[in-house]
Structure formats: C-alpha cells, structure tokens
Coordinates of C-alpha atoms in Angstrom, one line a residue:
Chain A
M1 CA 4.5 -5.0 -9.9
S2 CA 3.7 -8.9 -11.0
I3 CA 1.7 -11.5 -9.5
T4 CA 2.4 -15.5 -10.1
V5 CA -0.3 -16.9 -10.4
V6 CA -0.5 -21.1 -9.6
G7 CA -3.7 -22.9 -10.2
S8 CA -5.6 -24.7 -13.5
V9 CA -4.9 -24.1 -17.2
A10 CA -8.2 -26.0 -18.3
Y11 CA -11.2 -26.8 -21.1
D12 CA -14.5 -26.3 -20.2
S13 CA -17.6 -27.8 -21.7
I14 CA -20.1 -25.1 -20.8
E15 CA -24.4 -25.3 -21.0
T16 CA -25.7 -22.3 -20.3
P17 CA -29.6 -20.6 -20.8
A18 CA -28.3 -18.6 -23.2
G19 CA -26.7 -21.7 -25.1
R20 CA -23.9 -24.7 -24.9
R21 CA -19.8 -24.2 -25.6
E22 CA -18.0 -27.6 -26.2
R23 CA -14.5 -27.1 -24.4
C24 CA -13.3 -23.4 -24.1
L25 CA -10.7 -23.0 -23.2
G26 CA -10.2 -22.0 -19.5
G27 CA -9.4 -22.3 -15.8
A28 CA -9.2 -20.6 -12.4
A29 CA -5.7 -19.3 -13.2
T30 CA -6.8 -18.3 -17.2
Y31 CA -9.2 -15.7 -15.6
F32 CA -7.5 -14.7 -12.9
A33 CA -4.3 -14.1 -15.5
L34 CA -6.6 -12.4 -18.3
A35 CA -8.4 -9.5 -15.2
A36 CA -5.4 -9.5 -13.8
S37 CA -2.9 -8.6 -16.5
F38 CA -5.2 -5.7 -17.3
F39 CA -3.5 -3.9 -14.1
T40 CA -0.3 -5.6 -13.8
D41 CA 2.6 -7.8 -15.1
V42 CA 0.4 -11.8 -15.2
R43 CA 2.8 -15.0 -14.4
V44 CA 1.7 -18.2 -15.1
I45 CA 2.5 -21.7 -13.3
A46 CA 0.2 -24.6 -13.9
V47 CA 0.8 -28.1 -16.1
V48 CA -1.3 -28.5 -19.3
G49 CA -1.5 -31.4 -21.5
E50 CA -0.4 -31.7 -25.4
D51 CA -4.2 -30.4 -26.6
F52 CA -2.9 -26.4 -25.2
G53 CA -0.9 -25.0 -28.3
P54 CA 0.0 -22.5 -29.8
E55 CA -3.2 -20.9 -30.6
Q56 CA -4.5 -21.4 -26.8
E57 CA -1.3 -19.6 -25.6
A58 CA -1.9 -16.4 -28.0
V59 CA -5.1 -15.9 -25.7
F60 CA -1.7 -15.4 -23.0
K61 CA 0.2 -13.4 -25.1
A62 CA -1.9 -11.3 -26.4
R63 CA -2.1 -10.0 -23.1
D64 CA 0.8 -10.5 -21.8
I65 CA 1.3 -13.5 -19.6
D66 CA 4.4 -15.1 -18.6
T67 CA 3.8 -18.6 -19.2
R68 CA 7.0 -19.9 -18.9
G69 CA 6.0 -21.3 -16.1
I70 CA 2.8 -23.2 -17.9
E71 CA 4.2 -27.1 -18.3
H72 CA 3.3 -29.0 -20.9
A73 CA 2.4 -32.7 -20.2
P74 CA 1.5 -35.9 -22.2
G75 CA -1.4 -36.7 -21.8
K76 CA -4.4 -34.0 -22.6
C77 CA -5.6 -30.9 -20.4
F78 CA -7.7 -30.8 -17.2
L79 CA -11.0 -30.7 -18.6
W80 CA -14.6 -29.8 -17.0
E81 CA -18.3 -30.3 -17.9
G82 CA -20.8 -28.3 -16.1
S83 CA -24.1 -26.6 -16.9
Y84 CA -26.1 -23.6 -15.2
L85 CA -29.3 -24.5 -16.5
D86 CA -32.0 -24.4 -12.8
N87 CA -29.7 -21.9 -11.7
I88 CA -27.4 -19.9 -13.3
N89 CA -25.9 -18.5 -10.6
E90 CA -24.9 -22.8 -9.4
A91 CA -22.5 -24.7 -12.0
K92 CA -23.5 -28.2 -12.2
T93 CA -20.6 -30.7 -13.1
H94 CA -21.2 -33.3 -15.2
L95 CA -17.5 -34.1 -15.3
T96 CA -14.4 -33.7 -14.2
E97 CA -11.3 -35.0 -15.7
L98 CA -7.6 -34.0 -14.2
N99 CA -5.5 -36.0 -16.7
V100 CA -2.2 -33.6 -16.7
F101 CA -3.3 -32.0 -13.6
A102 CA -3.5 -35.6 -11.9
C103 CA 0.6 -35.0 -11.6
F104 CA 0.8 -31.7 -10.7
E105 CA 3.5 -30.7 -9.9
P106 CA 4.2 -26.5 -9.9
K107 CA 7.7 -25.8 -10.9
I108 CA 8.6 -21.8 -9.6
P109 CA 10.9 -20.6 -12.7
A110 CA 13.1 -18.7 -12.0
A111 CA 12.8 -15.2 -13.9
Y112 CA 9.6 -15.5 -11.3
A113 CA 11.0 -15.0 -8.1
D114 CA 11.2 -11.4 -7.6
S115 CA 7.4 -11.6 -7.8
D116 CA 5.4 -9.5 -4.9
F117 CA 2.2 -11.7 -4.9
L118 CA 1.4 -14.4 -5.4
F119 CA -2.5 -15.9 -5.7
L120 CA -3.3 -18.8 -5.1
A121 CA -6.0 -20.6 -7.7
N122 CA -8.7 -22.9 -5.9
I123 CA -6.4 -25.7 -6.6
D124 CA -5.6 -29.2 -4.0
P125 CA -3.8 -27.2 -0.3
V126 CA -0.6 -29.5 -0.8
L127 CA -0.3 -27.6 -3.8
Q128 CA -0.8 -24.3 -2.4
R129 CA 1.2 -24.8 -0.2
R130 CA 3.9 -26.3 -1.5
V131 CA 4.1 -23.3 -3.8
R132 CA 3.9 -21.1 -0.6
E133 CA 6.6 -22.1 1.3
A134 CA 8.9 -21.9 -1.9
M135 CA 8.4 -17.8 -2.4
P136 CA 9.4 -16.7 0.7
K137 CA 10.0 -12.9 0.2
V138 CA 6.5 -12.1 -1.3
K139 CA 5.1 -9.4 -0.8
L140 CA 1.0 -10.0 -0.4
V141 CA -0.5 -13.9 -0.6
A142 CA -3.8 -13.8 -1.6
G143 CA -5.9 -17.4 -2.2
D144 CA -8.9 -19.6 -3.0
T145 CA -10.6 -22.5 -2.0
M146 CA -14.0 -24.4 -2.7
N147 CA -16.0 -26.7 -0.5
Y148 CA -14.5 -29.6 -1.7
W149 CA -10.7 -29.4 0.3
I150 CA -12.9 -26.8 2.6
K151 CA -14.9 -30.5 3.9
D152 CA -12.1 -34.5 2.6
H153 CA -9.0 -31.3 3.4
R154 CA -9.2 -29.2 6.2
P155 CA -5.7 -29.5 8.3
A156 CA -3.6 -29.0 4.9
L157 CA -6.4 -26.3 3.9
L158 CA -6.1 -24.8 7.8
E159 CA -1.7 -24.5 6.5
V160 CA -2.1 -22.9 3.7
L161 CA -5.0 -20.2 5.6
R162 CA -2.0 -19.3 8.5
G163 CA 0.1 -17.8 5.8
L164 CA -2.2 -16.4 3.5
D165 CA -2.8 -12.5 4.2
V166 CA -5.9 -12.3 2.0
L167 CA -8.9 -15.4 0.9
L168 CA -11.8 -15.1 -1.4
I169 CA -13.7 -17.1 -1.0
N170 CA -18.1 -18.0 -1.2
D171 CA -21.5 -17.2 1.3
T172 CA -20.9 -20.4 1.5
E173 CA -17.6 -21.8 2.0
A174 CA -17.4 -19.1 4.1
R175 CA -19.7 -20.8 6.3
M176 CA -19.1 -23.9 5.8
L177 CA -15.0 -23.0 6.7
A178 CA -16.6 -21.1 9.9
E179 CA -19.5 -23.5 10.8
N180 CA -20.7 -20.8 11.5
S181 CA -23.7 -19.5 9.7
N182 CA -23.8 -15.7 10.8
L183 CA -22.1 -13.9 8.1
V184 CA -20.2 -11.5 10.6
K185 CA -19.1 -13.8 12.8
A186 CA -17.7 -16.3 10.2
A187 CA -15.3 -14.2 9.1
R188 CA -14.0 -13.1 12.1
A189 CA -13.2 -17.1 12.4
V190 CA -12.4 -18.0 9.6
M191 CA -10.2 -14.4 9.9
A192 CA -8.9 -16.1 12.8
M193 CA -7.3 -19.5 10.5
G194 CA -4.5 -16.5 9.1
P195 CA -5.3 -14.6 6.7
R196 CA -6.3 -10.6 7.8
H197 CA -8.2 -10.1 5.1
L198 CA -10.8 -11.9 3.4
V199 CA -13.4 -11.0 0.5
I200 CA -16.2 -12.5 1.2
K201 CA -18.2 -12.8 -2.7
H202 CA -22.4 -13.4 -2.9
G203 CA -22.9 -13.9 -6.6
E204 CA -24.9 -11.2 -7.6
Y205 CA -25.0 -8.7 -4.8
G206 CA -21.7 -8.3 -4.9
A207 CA -19.1 -8.6 -2.4
T208 CA -17.3 -8.2 1.9
L209 CA -14.7 -7.0 3.0
F210 CA -13.6 -7.9 6.3
Q211 CA -10.4 -7.3 7.6
G212 CA -8.9 -7.7 11.1
A213 CA -9.3 -5.4 14.2
G214 CA -6.3 -3.0 15.1
K215 CA -7.3 0.1 12.0
G216 CA -10.4 1.0 14.0
T217 CA -12.4 4.4 11.8
G218 CA -14.1 4.6 15.1
K219 CA -17.0 4.4 13.4
G220 CA -18.3 1.6 15.5
K221 CA -18.0 -1.6 15.5
E222 CA -20.0 -3.4 12.3
S223 CA -18.5 -1.2 10.4
E224 CA -15.4 -1.0 10.8
N225 CA -12.5 -3.1 8.8
T226 CA -15.7 -3.2 6.8
F227 CA -16.8 -2.2 2.6
R228 CA -20.1 -3.6 0.5
A229 CA -19.2 -3.7 -3.2
P230 CA -22.1 -4.4 -5.2
A231 CA -22.4 -6.2 -7.9
L232 CA -23.8 -4.8 -11.4
P233 CA -27.2 -5.6 -11.6
L234 CA -26.3 -7.2 -15.3
E235 CA -29.8 -7.9 -18.4
E236 CA -28.5 -10.9 -18.7
V237 CA -25.9 -13.5 -17.4
I238 CA -24.2 -15.4 -20.9
D239 CA -22.0 -17.7 -18.7
P240 CA -21.4 -17.0 -15.3
T241 CA -18.3 -19.0 -15.6
G242 CA -14.8 -18.1 -13.8
A243 CA -17.1 -14.8 -12.9
G244 CA -15.5 -15.2 -9.0
D245 CA -11.5 -16.2 -10.6
S246 CA -12.3 -12.9 -12.9
F247 CA -13.1 -10.8 -9.3
A248 CA -10.0 -11.3 -8.3
G249 CA -8.2 -11.2 -10.6
G250 CA -9.6 -7.4 -10.7
F251 CA -9.0 -7.6 -6.8
F252 CA -5.2 -8.4 -6.5
G253 CA -4.6 -7.0 -9.7
Y254 CA -5.8 -3.7 -8.9
L255 CA -4.1 -3.7 -5.3
A256 CA -0.4 -5.1 -7.5
S257 CA -0.6 -1.8 -9.5
Q258 CA -0.6 0.4 -6.3
A259 CA 2.4 1.3 -4.4
E260 CA 1.0 0.2 -0.7
Q261 CA -2.1 -1.4 -0.1
T262 CA -4.0 1.1 1.6
A263 CA -7.4 0.6 2.8
D264 CA -8.6 3.0 0.3
D265 CA -6.9 1.1 -1.9
F266 CA -8.7 -2.0 -0.4
R267 CA -11.8 -0.2 -0.8
H268 CA -10.9 -0.4 -4.8
A269 CA -9.5 -3.4 -5.6
M270 CA -12.8 -4.5 -4.8
F271 CA -15.0 -2.3 -6.8
Y272 CA -12.5 -3.3 -9.2
G273 CA -12.8 -7.1 -9.1
S274 CA -16.8 -6.2 -8.8
V275 CA -16.0 -5.4 -12.4
M276 CA -13.5 -8.4 -13.8
G277 CA -17.0 -10.8 -12.4
S278 CA -19.3 -8.6 -14.4
F279 CA -17.6 -8.6 -17.5
A280 CA -16.7 -12.7 -17.5
C281 CA -20.7 -13.3 -17.2
E282 CA -21.6 -11.3 -20.0
R283 CA -19.6 -13.8 -23.3
F284 CA -18.8 -17.4 -23.2
G285 CA -15.4 -18.9 -20.7
T286 CA -13.0 -15.6 -21.2
E287 CA -14.3 -14.8 -24.4
R288 CA -14.8 -11.2 -23.2
L289 CA -12.0 -11.1 -21.0
Q290 CA -9.7 -11.4 -24.4
E291 CA -11.5 -8.7 -26.3
L292 CA -11.8 -6.3 -23.4
T293 CA -9.7 -2.5 -22.5
R294 CA -9.3 -0.1 -20.3
G295 CA -11.3 2.3 -21.2
E296 CA -13.9 -0.1 -21.2
I297 CA -12.7 -1.1 -17.9
D298 CA -13.2 3.0 -16.3
E299 CA -15.8 2.8 -17.7
R300 CA -16.8 0.5 -15.7
F301 CA -15.5 1.2 -13.2
G302 CA -17.5 4.7 -12.6
V303 CA -21.2 2.7 -13.5
F304 CA -20.3 0.5 -10.1
R305 CA -19.5 4.3 -8.5
E306 CA -22.4 5.7 -9.8
L307 CA -24.2 2.1 -8.3
T308 CA -23.6 3.3 -4.8
H309 CA -22.9 6.7 -4.6
L310 CA -24.9 8.5 -2.1
A311 CA -24.5 12.3 -2.3
Chain B
M1 CA -45.8 15.5 5.2
S2 CA -47.6 12.8 7.4
I3 CA -48.5 9.5 5.6
T4 CA -51.5 7.3 5.8
V5 CA -51.1 3.7 6.3
V6 CA -53.2 0.7 5.3
G7 CA -52.1 -2.6 7.2
S8 CA -52.5 -4.6 9.8
V9 CA -52.3 -4.1 13.4
A10 CA -51.6 -7.7 15.1
Y11 CA -50.0 -10.1 17.9
D12 CA -46.7 -12.4 17.0
S13 CA -45.9 -15.5 18.6
I14 CA -41.4 -15.3 17.0
E15 CA -39.1 -18.8 17.9
T16 CA -35.6 -18.1 16.6
P17 CA -32.4 -19.1 17.1
A18 CA -32.2 -16.4 19.9
G19 CA -35.8 -17.7 22.0
R20 CA -40.2 -17.7 22.0
R21 CA -41.9 -14.1 22.2
E22 CA -45.5 -15.1 22.5
R23 CA -48.4 -12.5 21.1
C24 CA -45.9 -9.8 20.6
L25 CA -47.0 -6.3 18.8
G26 CA -47.0 -6.5 15.7
G27 CA -48.2 -6.7 12.1
A28 CA -46.6 -5.1 8.6
A29 CA -48.5 -1.5 10.2
T30 CA -46.9 -1.6 12.6
Y31 CA -43.9 -1.8 12.2
F32 CA -44.1 0.3 9.4
A33 CA -46.0 3.5 11.2
L34 CA -42.9 3.2 14.6
A35 CA -40.2 3.6 11.7
A36 CA -41.2 6.3 9.5
S37 CA -42.7 8.0 12.8
F38 CA -39.0 8.8 13.3
F39 CA -39.2 11.1 9.9
T40 CA -43.1 12.5 9.7
D41 CA -46.3 12.4 11.1
V42 CA -47.8 8.0 10.7
R43 CA -51.7 7.5 10.5
V44 CA -52.4 4.3 10.9
I45 CA -56.0 2.2 9.5
A46 CA -56.2 -0.8 10.4
V47 CA -58.8 -3.7 12.9
V48 CA -58.2 -4.5 16.4
G49 CA -59.8 -6.8 18.0
E50 CA -60.6 -6.8 22.2
D51 CA -57.2 -7.9 23.2
F52 CA -55.7 -5.1 22.5
G53 CA -56.2 -1.9 25.0
P54 CA -54.2 1.0 26.3
E55 CA -51.0 -0.8 26.7
Q56 CA -50.2 -1.5 22.7
E57 CA -51.7 2.1 22.6
A58 CA -49.8 3.3 24.1
V59 CA -46.1 1.7 22.1
F60 CA -48.2 4.5 19.0
K61 CA -49.2 6.8 21.0
A62 CA -44.8 7.1 22.8
R63 CA -44.4 7.9 19.1
D64 CA -47.2 10.5 18.6
I65 CA -48.5 7.8 15.2
D66 CA -52.4 8.3 15.1
T67 CA -54.4 5.9 15.4
R68 CA -57.8 7.4 15.4
G69 CA -58.0 4.8 12.3
I70 CA -57.8 1.7 14.0
E71 CA -61.0 0.9 14.4
H72 CA -61.6 -1.4 17.5
A73 CA -64.6 -4.9 16.5
P74 CA -65.0 -7.5 18.2
G75 CA -63.0 -10.6 17.9
K76 CA -59.6 -11.1 18.5
C77 CA -56.3 -9.7 16.4
F78 CA -55.1 -11.4 13.6
L79 CA -52.4 -13.8 14.9
W80 CA -49.4 -15.5 13.4
E81 CA -46.5 -17.9 14.5
G82 CA -43.9 -18.7 13.4
S83 CA -40.2 -19.2 13.5
Y84 CA -37.0 -18.7 12.0
L85 CA -35.0 -22.1 13.2
D86 CA -34.0 -23.6 10.3
N87 CA -32.8 -21.0 7.7
I88 CA -33.1 -17.3 10.3
N89 CA -33.7 -14.8 6.8
E90 CA -36.8 -17.7 5.8
A91 CA -40.0 -16.7 7.6
K92 CA -41.0 -21.4 8.4
T93 CA -45.3 -20.2 8.9
H94 CA -47.4 -22.5 12.5
L95 CA -50.3 -20.4 12.8
T96 CA -52.6 -17.9 11.1
E97 CA -55.6 -16.2 12.8
L98 CA -57.1 -13.5 11.0
N99 CA -59.7 -13.1 13.4
V100 CA -60.9 -9.9 13.1
F101 CA -59.0 -9.4 10.3
A102 CA -61.4 -11.7 8.3
C103 CA -64.0 -8.6 7.8
F104 CA -62.0 -5.3 8.2
E105 CA -63.5 -2.8 6.0
P106 CA -61.5 -0.1 5.9
K107 CA -62.3 2.4 6.7
I108 CA -60.9 6.7 6.6
P109 CA -60.9 9.0 9.6
A110 CA -62.1 12.8 7.2
A111 CA -58.9 14.0 9.4
Y112 CA -56.7 11.7 7.1
A113 CA -57.5 13.3 4.4
D114 CA -55.2 15.4 3.6
S115 CA -52.6 13.3 3.5
D116 CA -49.9 13.7 1.4
F117 CA -47.8 10.0 0.9
L118 CA -50.1 6.2 1.4
F119 CA -48.8 3.2 2.0
L120 CA -50.3 -0.5 1.3
A121 CA -49.6 -2.7 3.6
N122 CA -48.9 -6.1 2.1
I123 CA -53.4 -6.6 2.5
D124 CA -55.5 -8.4 1.0
P125 CA -55.3 -6.1 -3.1
V126 CA -59.3 -5.5 -2.6
L127 CA -58.8 -3.3 0.6
Q128 CA -55.5 -1.7 -1.0
R129 CA -57.5 -0.6 -3.9
R130 CA -60.3 0.0 -2.3
V131 CA -58.0 3.0 -0.2
R132 CA -56.3 3.4 -2.7
E133 CA -58.9 4.8 -4.7
A134 CA -60.5 6.5 -1.1
M135 CA -57.9 9.0 -1.6
P136 CA -57.3 10.6 -5.1
K137 CA -55.6 13.6 -3.4
V138 CA -52.1 12.0 -2.1
K139 CA -49.3 13.4 -3.7
L140 CA -47.3 8.6 -3.6
V141 CA -48.2 6.2 -3.1
A142 CA -46.0 3.1 -2.0
G143 CA -47.1 -0.7 -1.5
D144 CA -45.5 -3.6 -0.5
T145 CA -47.8 -7.0 -1.8
M146 CA -46.8 -11.2 -1.2
N147 CA -45.9 -14.2 -3.0
Y148 CA -50.1 -15.5 -1.7
W149 CA -51.6 -12.2 -3.5
I150 CA -49.2 -12.7 -6.1
K151 CA -49.9 -16.8 -6.9
D152 CA -53.6 -16.5 -6.0
H153 CA -54.9 -12.5 -6.2
R154 CA -52.5 -11.7 -9.3
P155 CA -56.1 -9.6 -11.2
A156 CA -56.7 -7.7 -7.9
L157 CA -53.2 -7.8 -7.6
L158 CA -51.9 -6.0 -11.5
E159 CA -56.0 -3.2 -10.3
V160 CA -53.6 -2.3 -7.1
L161 CA -49.8 -2.0 -9.8
R162 CA -51.9 1.0 -11.7
G163 CA -52.1 2.9 -8.9
L164 CA -48.8 3.2 -7.1
D165 CA -45.6 4.8 -7.6
V166 CA -43.3 2.7 -5.8
L167 CA -43.9 -0.8 -4.8
L168 CA -41.7 -3.7 -2.3
I169 CA -41.2 -6.2 -2.1
N170 CA -38.2 -8.8 -2.4
D171 CA -35.7 -11.2 -5.0
T172 CA -38.4 -14.5 -4.8
E173 CA -41.7 -11.2 -5.0
A174 CA -40.9 -9.5 -8.1
R175 CA -39.2 -12.8 -9.7
M176 CA -42.9 -14.2 -9.7
L177 CA -45.2 -12.0 -10.5
A178 CA -42.9 -10.9 -14.2
E179 CA -42.5 -14.6 -14.5
N180 CA -39.2 -14.2 -15.0
S181 CA -35.6 -14.9 -12.4
N182 CA -33.6 -12.5 -14.1
L183 CA -33.8 -9.5 -11.7
V184 CA -33.2 -6.7 -14.6
K185 CA -35.5 -7.9 -16.5
A186 CA -38.0 -9.2 -13.5
A187 CA -37.7 -5.6 -12.8
R188 CA -38.7 -3.6 -15.7
A189 CA -41.9 -6.3 -16.3
V190 CA -43.3 -5.1 -12.5
M191 CA -41.7 -1.8 -13.2
A192 CA -44.5 -2.3 -16.7
M193 CA -47.1 -3.1 -14.8
G194 CA -47.4 0.1 -13.0
P195 CA -44.9 1.6 -10.5
R196 CA -42.3 3.9 -11.4
H197 CA -39.8 3.6 -8.4
L198 CA -39.5 0.1 -7.5
V199 CA -37.3 -1.0 -4.8
I200 CA -36.1 -5.0 -4.6
K201 CA -35.1 -6.5 -1.5
H202 CA -32.3 -8.8 -0.6
G203 CA -32.3 -9.8 3.4
E204 CA -29.3 -9.8 4.4
Y205 CA -27.7 -8.4 0.9
G206 CA -29.9 -5.2 0.6
A207 CA -31.6 -3.4 -1.6
T208 CA -31.1 -2.6 -5.2
L209 CA -34.0 0.3 -6.7
F210 CA -35.0 0.4 -10.1
Q211 CA -36.7 3.3 -11.9
G212 CA -38.4 3.7 -15.1
A213 CA -36.2 5.2 -17.7
G214 CA -36.1 8.8 -19.1
K215 CA -34.2 10.6 -16.6
G216 CA -31.0 9.5 -18.1
T217 CA -27.1 10.4 -16.8
G218 CA -25.0 9.2 -19.0
K219 CA -23.3 6.2 -17.3
G220 CA -25.1 3.4 -19.1
K221 CA -27.5 1.5 -19.7
E222 CA -27.0 -0.8 -16.4
S223 CA -26.4 1.6 -14.4
E224 CA -28.9 4.6 -15.1
N225 CA -32.1 4.8 -12.8
T226 CA -30.8 2.1 -10.4
F227 CA -28.6 2.3 -6.9
R228 CA -27.5 -0.4 -4.8
A229 CA -28.1 0.1 -0.4
P230 CA -25.6 -2.4 1.8
A231 CA -27.0 -4.2 4.6
L232 CA -25.3 -3.8 7.8
P233 CA -23.7 -7.3 8.3
L234 CA -25.5 -7.9 11.3
E235 CA -23.3 -10.2 13.9
E236 CA -26.4 -11.0 15.7
V237 CA -30.2 -11.3 13.8
I238 CA -32.3 -11.6 17.0
D239 CA -35.6 -11.9 15.7
P240 CA -36.2 -10.6 11.1
T241 CA -39.7 -10.4 12.0
G242 CA -41.1 -7.0 10.4
A243 CA -37.7 -6.3 8.8
G244 CA -39.4 -5.8 5.4
D245 CA -41.8 -3.4 6.4
S246 CA -39.0 -1.3 8.9
F247 CA -37.4 -0.8 5.4
A248 CA -40.3 0.5 3.9
G249 CA -40.7 2.7 6.6
G250 CA -37.5 4.4 6.8
F251 CA -37.3 4.0 2.5
F252 CA -41.3 6.4 2.7
G253 CA -41.3 8.0 6.2
Y254 CA -37.5 9.8 4.5
L255 CA -39.5 10.6 1.4
A256 CA -42.2 12.3 3.3
S257 CA -39.7 14.1 5.3
Q258 CA -38.7 16.0 1.9
A259 CA -39.3 18.6 -0.2
E260 CA -39.4 17.2 -3.4
Q261 CA -38.3 13.3 -3.8
T262 CA -35.6 14.1 -5.5
A263 CA -33.4 11.1 -7.2
D264 CA -31.0 11.9 -4.5
D265 CA -34.6 12.0 -2.2
F266 CA -34.8 8.3 -3.1
R267 CA -31.3 7.5 -2.8
H268 CA -30.4 8.7 0.7
A269 CA -33.8 6.9 1.3
M270 CA -33.1 3.9 0.4
F271 CA -30.3 4.0 3.2
Y272 CA -32.4 4.9 6.0
G273 CA -35.4 1.6 5.2
S274 CA -31.9 -0.2 5.4
V275 CA -31.3 1.4 8.0
M276 CA -34.8 0.7 9.9
G277 CA -34.8 -2.7 9.1
S278 CA -30.5 -3.4 10.6
F279 CA -32.3 -2.1 13.7
A280 CA -35.6 -4.5 13.4
C281 CA -33.5 -7.1 13.8
E282 CA -31.9 -6.6 16.8
R283 CA -34.8 -7.3 19.5
F284 CA -37.8 -10.0 19.4
G285 CA -40.9 -7.8 17.6
T286 CA -41.1 -4.5 17.8
E287 CA -39.1 -3.8 20.5
R288 CA -35.7 -2.0 19.5
L289 CA -38.4 0.8 17.3
Q290 CA -40.0 1.3 20.4
E291 CA -37.2 2.5 23.0
L292 CA -35.1 4.0 19.4
T293 CA -33.8 7.7 19.0
R294 CA -33.5 8.7 16.3
G295 CA -29.2 10.2 17.2
E296 CA -28.8 6.3 16.6
I297 CA -30.3 7.0 13.5
D298 CA -27.8 8.7 12.1
E299 CA -25.5 7.9 14.3
R300 CA -26.1 3.7 11.8
F301 CA -26.6 6.1 8.4
G302 CA -23.3 7.2 8.5
V303 CA -22.2 4.2 10.0
F304 CA -24.2 2.3 6.4
R305 CA -22.0 5.3 4.3
E306 CA -19.3 4.3 5.6
L307 CA -19.9 0.6 4.1
T308 CA -20.2 1.3 0.9
H309 CA -17.9 4.8 0.4
L310 CA -15.7 4.6 -2.2
A311 CA -12.6 7.8 -1.4

C-alpha cells in the first residue's frame, strides 16, 4: 500500500567531526521517502526552488518515488546549515533559510488520493492539519514534530495530534510536550492527546514503542504494550542528519507493506526503523540511502535481531 | 558457586523527588550482595563502625550472606549524603565521610579462599588489586570503578584492569577511561586494557555487553559479541541509589549460578542485571531488595524478555 508524505525537500550544509559537505540534498520528506521506498510505494508533497533540477529529481526517480506532488516555485529551496562538532548526537543550527518554504501551500495531486498511509513530517502543524483533513480516507496517519512547534505553536499542534494514529518524537520532545520528565508518564500524557501509538526515539540508545491500553498481554503493567528496539552501536557516525526521518521511513514503510498492522508488525517496524536510521548515519546526507539495497537491509535486520536475542 | 565481594557497607542520606531518608543502610557491597544472594552464595569483605549493629547485620543474615569478612572498627561507618532533585539519573553529592573506610585494610577470611568468583566493587584500586592478588585461584573476576579513580588514580586503576575478566561501568566512565566519545571505540580501547567482557550501563536506556574478538558469530562486525539489554521503562523511580551495584549483583550472581559461563549465560546475566537494577529503584535504599522474592525476579525477567522479543 502506498504512503503519501508531506514535508521538506531541502539543502543541508553539514559539518561533523568526519568533515564538511555543502548543500547536500536533504529535508525530512527526502530522507523519509528514500527510507520508506525500500518497503512500499511513496508519494511526496513538498515545494522546491529553481535550484532543484534533474539531478535532484533523479535521486527520487531512482527509487521510484512519485514526485508529482513536488511543486516547483520561483526562488530557492529551503536551506539548513548546522554542525555536530561538540556533540555528535545534537545538531547546532547555524542558519535556516525558509526560501520557497515560507509560502508553502501543500497541494495534493489527484493521483495521491487513494493513499492508505499518510506521514506528516516535521513542518508547521497548520500545514500538517490541512493535509490530514484533505486526505480523510487514509487508513493510518503518522507524524513528527519538533521543540519549536511544541513550545510556540502548541494549540495548532494539539489539533494535529488529535488526528494522528502514530507520533514519532524524541525524548526531549516527549518530555516537553507532556511537561513531565518521567518517560512513562510523559508517554501516557502524549497518548491522551491523540496518537494510539507513540514512538519515542533515544538516539544512540534505540527507541521505545508505547501503545494505548486495551490490548493487555497479561504480562504486567510496565511492559503492557511497550517495546524497546535497540540502536546499533556504530563505530563511526559520519553524519546523523536525517537519522530520525530515516527511522520514520523504515518504520512506516514496513507497516505500510503489511496487509494488517498487527502488534507483531509494529515490533518489526521498530527494528526496520532502527535499521534505516543506522544506515543514514554512515555517510553524509542521503548518500548511504541512495546506494542501499534491500539485501543489505535484511542482513542488518538480522544483526539487530541478534543484538537483543535471548535464546 | 560462591562470590566474594569487597566494597563499601555504608549509610546513605538520600533525597529524591519522592522524599528523603536519613542514614539508610547502603554501600556498593551491600547492594551487590543483596542482589547476588538471590542467585548464589555471597561473602562480603568490608569495614563498618560502631554504628553498625545487629539490626544491620540482620539484613545480610536474612539473605544468608556471609558476613565474617565484615570487620568492625572503632569509629563510624562510611557516610554519603546526596540528592537527585534536578535529575533523577544523576546523584549530586552533598557530603562524603570516609570514617572507618579511610584506613580500610581488606582482610580475607580463610573460609572465603575457595570462592570461584570475585567482585571488586568501586573502591580505591590499590585495595581492589590487593584483594585480587590475595585470591589468585578465582575463576572469574569482575569489577567496577568511578570517575574519581579514572581521573586521579589512573596508573593504579590500569593495574586492576589488567587482572579483570569483566568490567562494569557507565557511559561517562567508559568514555573518560578510553578518552574517546564513540562508545564502540571506547569499548574496544577499554577491553585492550584487560577485561575480555565489558558491560556499559546506560541508566534508563539499558546496558550493552561488549565481548572480545575471537568468538565470531558470522553475523557482521557491528554485532559480533555485542548484546543490548533494555531497562524497564519505570513509571516512578523512587531512589536510583544502588541501581548500578544491584545490576552488577544480578549479573554476576546469575553467572556464578551457572555451571559454565557461556555466551548465552552472559546474555541472560545482562537481563538479570537489568531486573535487579529495576527493583532497586522502586523504594528507598535497599528496602525493595530486602523484601524481594525469587518468584518476583523470574516474573520480571519475563517482562524484560517480552519488552524486546521479536516473534
């Protein structure tokens, strides 16, 4: 089944301890779409500028990603400049130029209307809501957000959360959104805002899936509907940009590839998310995702399984 | 098989968001011994003052822990005062009174000589080494340390590491010891200092076991001899004091209870460590460990297994 994703397609200038790259193709929708494309059909809604040409288009085409929803506008693409010199796990933003993104009005091609899955990448919650409302028939809606929207656009964000089935955020965002430092209590509070499934990402420590009550396994309160997936201990993180979006792409792409979305599918999806996040870090920008094969993904899935497997 | 543990038996005055307790029975050897006692025989080497009486002795006796190696000296027990008000994961030390610990000269009772397992809890590496050398016949030696010894007593600590089979430390300590911020590289550097098995604890995110090369599983370089155990997402952490020592007790206690220490035993030991660490946090001081049953431990082991189980 196909996924429509709305989000940024952008350029990133990135500096990490491993080096520096100017104007890599990036953006949440780009990473998400590339990662998800290994599992299912993906359709992108975004806006780009005149500096997005055939070379960039080819990155999507090589993965059979539908780009009919990528609007070409006068001006330049969204640009982000950041570094990870002090802490490889935390980006320091040096510059953000919204450019064509400043006036983004998502337009949904008619051909996207039969999508069963919708991913609202991290953009203005007002836009997320508009896309959500324009696609009322989707089966499962997932979304992402960030500290900026949580802090300064809370009412609009809360509207979006009410319409989400799955929210994927990191620890800091979960604690900030719930205004509670305990992760279990924070998870419960966030799920009360709408999403029945909550994925909290812990960076190099993996991610936890929390799921709403009513599906008791009889295994005790603490574990009920809770699942922890590891991250791969990586010897070298070249560039963590897009790791979270790649996680989301692997996670949601795998779910969309399954006939139903069972509890077991969600667990596997957590692993596939971790797998795609780990690949994203191995090279600058989308380099690693562009040359990846499904065989490598399945091999690494086995590595992850082994990493937590108890005989 | 029995474990001898050398370390502190102390009093802790603790403040957490859940409240305050004055002079709880604590110390690394106490937590370790209580946790390990659910799996195997435990013998303690420590020094206490005149403020350690029959009531405290009874805590050990109730768990059949051998206290013949606990020396009674004139003066007071080691005292620690700390709080976790800003960050439940990080203790802020307000006061440390070494008291009888200042002149601690570990004496090993003849009855302990046939111990097969030795745990060197976090004390002066000079003392750790002395005990290690006095028990040359043990089968497996594990140890712990802390930032203070890593920073200011490095040569003595390096001597200890050369004689260790297993080292259990946290992320910060591993990075500091290896002088490398990448955890995989840090692990490799620390193992080059001596221990073939390295457990790096990530607090609320679980722990990773790294094991030396030469036992390849053919599952790819990243996972080779690496295992991640989760921590239980706890709704309420009453008091994290002793969680690391309880982890060590569960981990090493389980290993000592097995005929051989296979790769699979090490994986199970990681889970039992996490189980005991999670119990320790549920009440102040050793309260939870004192009233725990083996049935509860096995039940929670099942919860942990479910938490990461992939069908």
